Structure formats: structure tokens, C-alpha cells
């Protein structure tokens, strides 16, 4: 009876833990952006955050959803992509509103111009939505036509997680170019690191496709490199040039 009673207790406990892990997988990815979002709203300055982070995550999660149609994986990973896309659109909307409010440039830049020099530097949130929809439409059509090819499906999955693994690269490059992490939320990067570590462990323990695990490890390494930048640039800050001006309209890559 004791063994049966213990088993009766463990089954719902295991189920609860499983639900908790799935919930953390779905919503845990958006938590790191909460402090950065609040900082931008509070300071009305988005220069420390690279909007290319939003681009990387939008592309990666759109590709992951398309990969699901060719090779079904766990539902929490699918819902994570949906939640992340919505979150990145919210982050992008705030950054664009703040940047346009602080910018003195009166020349309007729109997605329809198809000017590569102004790619991802448009003046309206609607232009970014148009770009995302155009990419989704083209990628969706290619996936529909190639869904029966195992090579295409596996390549699509690898491209999705490899793109996500490059999430921190725009921020890493921006920090290196400015030799500073000013304006970047350290809390965000710490949450990136802990979240990516948990996610990679989740992939390994749940037998996710190999692409997920390998690129998860790469993502953790990039997170650690950004934390290393924060440590180095804090200990050895770049001395400002005499009479140097830093206009509020300068763009962060």
C-alpha cells in the first residue's frame, strides 16, 4: 500500500513538473526582455539595445514554425516561437517610437523603397510588419513547395536554430564597435544566459533534434562573451574624445 500510495503521489507530481517545465519553455524566453523594455520606456532612449536582436529572433522563430510543418517537435517549442514573435514585435514597436521621437531627420524611410542602406532603419512600425509578412510569405511558399524533401526540412530546421544561436551577435558587435555596454540591460543578458542554459538542457533531456542542442550550446557561448564585454568595458571604460558629441539620433546596430 505504501508503494502504491507513493506512486499515486509521484505521478501527479511528475506531471506538475512537466507542465512547469513546458510553461517555462513557452514564456521563459520573453522574460529577459522585460527589464530592457522597462529601461527603454523609463529613459526614452533605445540606443543601448540593438533592434537587430528583434530581427534575428523574428526570422529564427518564423523558420522554426515552418520547420514544424515538415518535422513535428514538441508543442511547447512551437508555442514558444509564437510568443517570442509577438514579444519581439512589441519590443520593436517601442524602440521605433522612441527613436523616431528623438530623431531630427525629416526624410521618411519606408520598406517599399527597398533601399538596402536603410534596411531595418525605417520610420514606421508598419514598415517592419510589412517586411516580416513579406519574409513569412516567401519562406512559407518555398517551404510548401519543398516540404517533401527531407534534406530541405532538415536544412530549414538547422537554419532556424542557427539563426537563433546568433541572437546575441548584433549586441556583441554593437558593444565592440562602441567599446561600451552603456544602455544595455545586464539583467537581460544574465537572463539570456540562464534561459539559454535551461533551454539547452531541455533540448538534451527531451531528445529534441540535434540542431536544437548544438545551436543552444553556441548561444550560451555568445551570451558569456557579452557578459565578458560588460565586465571588461566596466573595468576599463573608453575615455571620451574631447568635445565629442553623441547625438540622440545615432543608431545602434
CSV table of C-alpha atoms in Angstrom, one decimal, residues 6-241:
chain,number,residue,atom,x,y,z
A,6,UNK,CA,3.8,6.8,-3.1
A,7,UNK,CA,3.2,6.0,-6.8
A,8,UNK,CA,-0.1,7.8,-6.7
A,9,UNK,CA,1.6,10.9,-5.3
A,10,UNK,CA,4.6,10.8,-7.7
A,11,UNK,CA,2.5,10.6,-10.9
A,12,UNK,CA,0.7,14.0,-10.4
A,13,UNK,CA,4.0,15.5,-9.1
A,14,UNK,CA,5.9,14.4,-12.2
A,15,UNK,CA,3.0,15.8,-14.3
A,16,UNK,CA,3.2,19.1,-12.5
A,17,UNK,CA,6.9,19.3,-13.0
A,18,UNK,CA,6.4,18.5,-16.7
A,19,UNK,CA,3.8,21.3,-17.0
A,20,UNK,CA,6.0,23.7,-15.2
A,21,UNK,CA,9.0,23.0,-17.5
A,22,UNK,CA,6.7,23.3,-20.5
A,23,UNK,CA,5.4,26.7,-19.2
A,24,UNK,CA,8.9,27.9,-18.5
A,25,UNK,CA,9.9,26.9,-22.1
A,26,UNK,CA,7.0,28.8,-23.6
A,27,UNK,CA,7.2,32.0,-21.6
A,28,UNK,CA,10.7,31.9,-20.2
A,29,UNK,CA,12.3,33.3,-23.4
A,30,UNK,CA,10.4,36.6,-23.1
A,31,UNK,CA,11.4,37.3,-19.5
A,32,UNK,CA,14.9,38.7,-20.3
A,33,UNK,CA,13.3,41.5,-22.4
A,34,UNK,CA,11.1,42.8,-19.6
A,35,UNK,CA,13.9,44.8,-17.9
A,36,UNK,CA,15.2,46.1,-21.2
A,37,UNK,CA,11.7,47.1,-22.2
A,38,UNK,CA,11.1,48.9,-18.9
A,39,UNK,CA,14.5,50.7,-19.2
A,40,UNK,CA,13.7,52.0,-22.7
A,41,UNK,CA,10.3,53.2,-21.5
A,42,UNK,CA,11.8,54.9,-18.5
A,43,UNK,CA,14.7,56.6,-20.2
A,44,UNK,CA,13.0,57.1,-23.6
A,45,UNK,CA,16.3,56.0,-25.1
A,46,UNK,CA,16.8,52.8,-27.1
A,47,UNK,CA,20.4,53.4,-28.2
A,48,UNK,CA,21.8,50.7,-26.0
A,49,UNK,CA,19.6,47.9,-27.4
A,50,UNK,CA,20.1,46.6,-30.9
A,51,UNK,CA,16.9,46.2,-32.9
A,52,UNK,CA,18.7,43.6,-35.0
A,53,UNK,CA,18.2,41.3,-32.0
A,54,UNK,CA,14.5,41.6,-32.8
A,55,UNK,CA,15.2,40.8,-36.5
A,56,UNK,CA,17.2,37.7,-35.6
A,57,UNK,CA,14.5,36.3,-33.3
A,58,UNK,CA,11.7,37.1,-35.7
A,59,UNK,CA,13.5,35.3,-38.6
A,60,UNK,CA,14.6,32.4,-36.4
A,61,UNK,CA,11.1,31.8,-34.9
A,62,UNK,CA,9.3,32.1,-38.2
A,63,UNK,CA,11.7,29.5,-39.7
A,64,UNK,CA,11.1,27.3,-36.6
A,65,UNK,CA,7.4,27.3,-37.1
A,66,UNK,CA,7.8,26.4,-40.8
A,67,UNK,CA,10.2,23.6,-39.7
A,68,UNK,CA,7.4,22.2,-37.5
A,69,UNK,CA,5.2,21.6,-40.6
A,70,UNK,CA,8.0,19.3,-42.0
A,71,UNK,CA,9.1,17.7,-38.8
A,72,UNK,CA,6.8,17.8,-35.8
A,73,UNK,CA,8.5,18.6,-32.5
A,74,UNK,CA,7.2,19.3,-29.0
A,75,UNK,CA,4.3,21.7,-28.7
A,76,UNK,CA,6.0,23.9,-26.1
A,77,UNK,CA,8.7,24.8,-28.6
A,78,UNK,CA,6.1,25.7,-31.2
A,79,UNK,CA,4.2,27.9,-28.8
A,80,UNK,CA,7.5,29.5,-27.6
A,81,UNK,CA,8.0,30.7,-31.2
A,82,UNK,CA,4.6,32.3,-31.4
A,83,UNK,CA,5.0,34.1,-28.0
A,84,UNK,CA,8.5,35.2,-29.0
A,85,UNK,CA,7.4,36.7,-32.3
A,86,UNK,CA,4.7,38.7,-30.5
A,87,UNK,CA,7.2,39.9,-27.9
A,88,UNK,CA,9.7,41.0,-30.5
A,89,UNK,CA,7.1,43.0,-32.3
A,90,UNK,CA,6.2,44.8,-29.1
A,91,UNK,CA,9.9,45.5,-28.4
A,92,UNK,CA,10.4,46.7,-32.0
A,93,UNK,CA,7.3,49.0,-31.7
A,94,UNK,CA,8.7,50.7,-28.6
A,95,UNK,CA,12.2,51.1,-30.0
A,96,UNK,CA,10.9,52.7,-33.2
A,97,UNK,CA,8.6,55.0,-31.4
A,98,UNK,CA,11.4,56.2,-29.1
A,99,UNK,CA,13.9,56.5,-31.9
A,100,UNK,CA,11.6,58.5,-34.2
A,101,UNK,CA,10.6,60.8,-31.3
A,102,UNK,CA,14.3,61.6,-30.7
A,103,UNK,CA,15.4,61.8,-34.3
A,104,UNK,CA,15.8,65.1,-36.2
A,105,UNK,CA,15.9,63.5,-39.6
A,106,UNK,CA,12.8,64.6,-41.5
A,107,UNK,CA,13.3,62.3,-44.5
A,108,UNK,CA,10.9,59.4,-44.3
A,109,UNK,CA,12.4,55.9,-44.9
A,110,UNK,CA,9.9,53.2,-45.8
A,111,UNK,CA,10.2,49.5,-46.6
A,112,UNK,CA,8.6,50.0,-50.0
A,113,UNK,CA,11.7,51.9,-51.1
A,114,UNK,CA,13.7,48.7,-51.0
A,115,UNK,CA,16.8,50.7,-50.2
A,116,UNK,CA,19.4,48.3,-48.6
A,117,UNK,CA,21.2,51.3,-46.9
A,118,UNK,CA,18.1,51.8,-44.8
A,119,UNK,CA,17.2,48.2,-44.2
A,120,UNK,CA,15.7,47.8,-40.7
A,121,UNK,CA,16.0,51.5,-40.1
A,122,UNK,CA,12.6,52.6,-41.2
A,123,UNK,CA,10.5,55.3,-39.6
A,124,UNK,CA,7.2,53.4,-39.1
A,125,UNK,CA,6.4,50.2,-37.2
A,126,UNK,CA,4.1,49.3,-40.1
A,127,UNK,CA,7.1,49.0,-42.4
A,128,UNK,CA,8.7,46.4,-40.2
A,129,UNK,CA,5.4,44.5,-40.1
A,130,UNK,CA,5.4,44.6,-43.9
A,131,UNK,CA,8.9,43.2,-44.0
A,132,UNK,CA,8.1,40.4,-41.6
A,133,UNK,CA,4.9,39.5,-43.6
A,134,UNK,CA,6.8,39.5,-46.9
A,135,UNK,CA,9.5,37.3,-45.5
A,136,UNK,CA,6.9,34.9,-44.0
A,137,UNK,CA,5.1,34.7,-47.3
A,138,UNK,CA,8.2,34.0,-49.3
A,139,UNK,CA,9.6,31.4,-46.8
A,140,UNK,CA,6.2,29.8,-46.5
A,141,UNK,CA,5.8,29.4,-50.3
A,142,UNK,CA,9.3,27.8,-50.6
A,143,UNK,CA,8.5,25.5,-47.6
A,144,UNK,CA,5.2,24.5,-49.1
A,145,UNK,CA,6.8,23.6,-52.4
A,146,UNK,CA,9.8,21.7,-50.8
A,147,UNK,CA,8.1,20.1,-47.8
A,148,UNK,CA,8.5,16.6,-49.2
A,149,UNK,CA,12.3,16.9,-49.3
A,150,UNK,CA,13.9,15.6,-46.2
A,151,UNK,CA,17.1,17.5,-47.0
A,152,UNK,CA,15.2,20.8,-47.2
A,153,UNK,CA,13.3,20.2,-44.0
A,154,UNK,CA,16.4,19.3,-42.0
A,155,UNK,CA,18.3,22.3,-43.5
A,156,UNK,CA,15.3,24.5,-42.6
A,157,UNK,CA,15.5,23.3,-39.0
A,158,UNK,CA,19.2,23.9,-38.8
A,159,UNK,CA,18.9,27.4,-40.3
A,160,UNK,CA,16.2,28.2,-37.8
A,161,UNK,CA,18.2,27.3,-34.7
A,162,UNK,CA,21.5,28.6,-36.1
A,163,UNK,CA,19.8,32.0,-36.7
A,164,UNK,CA,18.5,31.9,-33.1
A,165,UNK,CA,22.0,31.0,-31.9
A,166,UNK,CA,23.3,34.2,-33.5
A,167,UNK,CA,20.8,36.2,-31.3
A,168,UNK,CA,23.5,37.9,-29.3
A,169,UNK,CA,25.8,38.7,-32.2
A,170,UNK,CA,24.2,42.1,-33.1
A,171,UNK,CA,24.5,43.1,-29.4
A,172,UNK,CA,28.1,41.7,-29.3
A,173,UNK,CA,29.1,43.7,-32.4
A,174,UNK,CA,27.4,46.8,-31.2
A,175,UNK,CA,29.2,46.7,-27.9
A,176,UNK,CA,32.5,46.0,-29.6
A,177,UNK,CA,32.1,48.9,-32.0
A,178,UNK,CA,31.2,51.4,-29.2
A,179,UNK,CA,33.6,49.8,-26.7
A,180,UNK,CA,30.8,50.1,-24.2
A,181,UNK,CA,27.7,48.3,-22.9
A,182,UNK,CA,26.0,51.6,-21.8
A,183,UNK,CA,22.3,51.4,-22.2
A,184,UNK,CA,22.3,47.6,-22.4
A,185,UNK,CA,20.5,45.8,-19.6
A,186,UNK,CA,22.8,43.5,-17.8
A,187,UNK,CA,19.8,41.8,-16.3
A,188,UNK,CA,18.6,41.0,-19.8
A,189,UNK,CA,21.9,39.3,-20.7
A,190,UNK,CA,22.0,37.4,-17.4
A,191,UNK,CA,18.5,36.1,-18.1
A,192,UNK,CA,19.6,35.3,-21.7
A,193,UNK,CA,22.4,33.1,-20.2
A,194,UNK,CA,20.2,31.3,-17.6
A,195,UNK,CA,17.4,30.9,-20.1
A,196,UNK,CA,19.6,29.5,-22.9
A,197,UNK,CA,21.3,27.2,-20.4
A,198,UNK,CA,17.9,25.9,-19.3
A,199,UNK,CA,16.7,25.6,-22.9
A,200,UNK,CA,19.8,23.7,-24.0
A,201,UNK,CA,19.4,21.3,-21.1
A,202,UNK,CA,15.7,20.9,-22.0
A,203,UNK,CA,16.7,20.0,-25.6
A,204,UNK,CA,19.2,17.4,-24.4
A,205,UNK,CA,16.9,15.8,-21.9
A,206,UNK,CA,13.9,15.6,-24.1
A,207,UNK,CA,15.6,14.3,-27.2
A,208,UNK,CA,15.0,17.4,-29.4
A,209,UNK,CA,16.5,17.4,-32.9
A,210,UNK,CA,20.3,17.6,-32.8
A,211,UNK,CA,20.2,21.1,-34.4
A,212,UNK,CA,18.4,22.5,-31.4
A,213,UNK,CA,21.0,21.2,-28.9
A,214,UNK,CA,24.1,22.1,-30.9
A,215,UNK,CA,22.9,25.7,-31.5
A,216,UNK,CA,21.7,26.1,-27.9
A,217,UNK,CA,25.3,25.5,-26.8
A,218,UNK,CA,26.6,28.1,-29.3
A,219,UNK,CA,24.0,30.6,-27.9
A,220,UNK,CA,25.2,30.1,-24.4
A,221,UNK,CA,28.8,30.8,-25.5
A,222,UNK,CA,27.7,34.1,-27.2
A,223,UNK,CA,25.9,35.1,-24.0
A,224,UNK,CA,29.0,34.5,-22.0
A,225,UNK,CA,31.0,36.6,-24.4
A,226,UNK,CA,28.6,39.6,-24.0
A,227,UNK,CA,28.9,39.2,-20.2
A,228,UNK,CA,32.7,39.3,-20.6
A,229,UNK,CA,32.4,42.5,-22.6
A,230,UNK,CA,30.3,44.1,-19.8
A,231,UNK,CA,33.0,43.1,-17.3
A,232,UNK,CA,35.9,44.4,-19.4
A,233,UNK,CA,34.2,47.7,-20.5
A,234,UNK,CA,33.1,48.4,-16.9
A,235,UNK,CA,36.7,47.9,-15.6
A,236,UNK,CA,38.3,49.7,-18.5
A,237,UNK,CA,35.9,52.3,-19.8
A,238,UNK,CA,36.6,54.1,-23.1
A,239,UNK,CA,37.7,57.6,-22.5
A,240,UNK,CA,35.5,60.1,-24.4
A,241,UNK,CA,37.2,62.2,-27.0
